[in-house]
């Protein structure tokens, strides 16, 4: 809490990072003509409170000493901004209940119960799949048992090893991945095995990222290396990539094929977020723009327009949340529009791929083949579905990846199909909301970027398959078949997890 | 952090976009789901795993039903084969079958349950056909291994009692891919009664005759002359026999080609086309909830000789068997055709009494006076040319046709007719492809069918 010596009032500190300045959007508003619009940032790290000067005109004084860029604060220190003096003091006992983090003690829905429910759901769903054929087939159950086992191991490690209190995000991730693996099992058990492996790797990646960005200052130092790695991955993809389903976004390693662009998404969000150190201190925006252009350019060359779109939207989200400049936003969109226009002018055949859009029934034998089947079979399922494993859509090309929503609606019913996509939308919304309360602006931004990608990718996948948007062949987050995609999504989920202030704070 | 809170609007916009899209999709789903489900791309409709209502014949014989998740058909292989085109085989290959045309009713689709409604719900649904499955089976086997179609219906209430199309197959043992190469199986998925149009040959003279009666003054009293061969604009039109002086009634009875050639020439192209179109040619005729294959009468490129041939039922004319049956019904019923149909009632509730009786439509095809005159002429033909013994004890009116098809193949044999006796209100059409003379090929099949129908009618079986 700060004591405003001039006006003799107490100012509560609400966030982990607080902007100080004359601007009305600042968390602590200094009504002084000598203060800059964005003057300084008061923030908390593990070592204690710090204040950082964000290129203010007048400078920041701590105990009447002009600070360099950043200074550690102790209780009783006096901060001078403009002609105003603030004293850092402890929260009075009477107002204890109101200080930030008060809601930490609220137990989020009991993690154990959540896990048990998810396990029951996934087991039942797999059991129905086992029953769907002429005879009982136990094989899909092995996949289900594998992911259930992995999930519970992770659960115990997280609860009792890492002593985490919150488990909602992982719970939802496991729920969605479980549904995805059951869908894959119904099409081809081989697909499901790779998906299970990707799920295991995804959990590892998730925890690695959560651990890696625990100290944001250290993570930011790694920023350039991660960018290089991402660019190298994409270049390798361009050189050695195999053309599969119309786009050259696959690298074959032995029997495995991976899609580097899915992993680069994680790096992209990390890089975008790390350009903002503390709120108001922006740096290296140029770097981010160049990196974005390289990524999107590479994707365009590969012919993966869907993923390019997703990167673009992620760029918009991160750039806007970071700068708040609507002008930049419009300029970016206009520049991108012009760019796409130019590309279409010189390569008009690209448009042919999307010619069936909103006319799929006239092309039900060729380019509208998949969409018409999705519509017909989704409607056939009704609210409760034809029964798991009893669908027809699974025989259609790329069904478990591109048409996963259709398979859900057909076999599991519209209610479950909607539940899954609304869940993903709500994870995205949660990722944004939680960002406001996160421990550091880097987490907020990363969480927004990751949420933006998840929701937008889901929009592209779901609405592409039902012909509201052109079909681009991106995956449905967590659910679709695609090891790289599942891995990438768990990576992105880690950013949302990190934005939750409980992740690094509260220990059980 | 307050600034970030404001800027999150970007993310909210994306989420909002999602919910708007979802709302729009839900709207489309509600409005269009039925169209989507019953589109030809949906394999659920053809797999036989989704439960459907029952299909019964007029006596309640179960022709198709779903039991334990499997579509099963009548236990008698001959009945299964005879009715495969009417009932359908569960695939999309026979679009005119009841299972295809009444899929919406049989599948019991609802937006809530989709197609996944439990079997027990659909078990109570049924469609009752007016067909007599045993008669169909009998008629079908009387074709031996010839191709063709046979139809019989009650011209007073429109119920089709017999409809078979050959070749057929057993739905429990579907033909393999060799059908594309095997000539015997050519057009096996086609219900020839509904989806084919044949060269009519002499049965077309009934239409020419109707046109003459309508448009030529005192044509009945007119004396025509047949000298066996007639040259029209350098083209030869020939008759089977030299008939000499002959009137219309005898010309029809003896099937004199020269007379009908003369009538066509006298009426001229325009009049002929106009009269034929009035009687249903060159337009698609509705049959229940589908369309018949079109009967064609086109003279755009025809010479005078061709016009003459067209009056005899040769040239490029084609005639759909169900169209012919309607015409027979109209002649028998004073010019009004009671539209033939196979579906007697649709029962969606499982309660016999509430079964929806389908509305019977009627079409005026001929002037009543014209219809009566042709009826008498056809009676005269029957009595004098074919002999009443053929259909005994039924008193019939009939006409045969032998349609030359060229290519060194035997002609198609036709026999069409109806009962003269209103207490036995049956009209029939039999076509035997490459069967040679109508009386020789189609005659015995028609005779068999009518005798069976007559005894059933007289026993009160059809009431």
Tab-separated table of C-alpha atoms in Angstrom, chain B residues 21 34 71 78 86 111 117 138 151 201 212 218 251 296-297 315-316 337 381:
chain	number	residue	atom	x	y	z
B	21	UNK	CA	-20.587	-17.853	-35.714
B	34	UNK	CA	-33.560	-32.061	-42.789
B	71	UNK	CA	-32.670	-54.237	-42.158
B	78	UNK	CA	-39.026	-64.659	-55.116
B	86	UNK	CA	-40.470	-51.040	-55.345
B	111	UNK	CA	-33.626	-32.647	-35.083
B	117	UNK	CA	-33.561	-42.769	-32.508
B	138	UNK	CA	-45.809	-64.827	-59.795
B	151	UNK	CA	-48.136	-53.235	-64.258
B	201	UNK	CA	-44.862	-49.539	-81.614
B	212	UNK	CA	-57.962	-38.366	-84.796
B	218	UNK	CA	-66.493	-37.789	-88.740
B	251	UNK	CA	-57.686	-50.234	-88.711
B	296	UNK	CA	-41.082	-38.231	-75.899
B	297	UNK	CA	-42.849	-37.167	-79.043
B	315	UNK	CA	-39.614	-42.984	-85.504
B	316	UNK	CA	-38.085	-41.485	-82.323
B	337	UNK	CA	-57.189	-40.896	-64.962
B	381	UNK	CA	-60.121	-55.550	-81.058
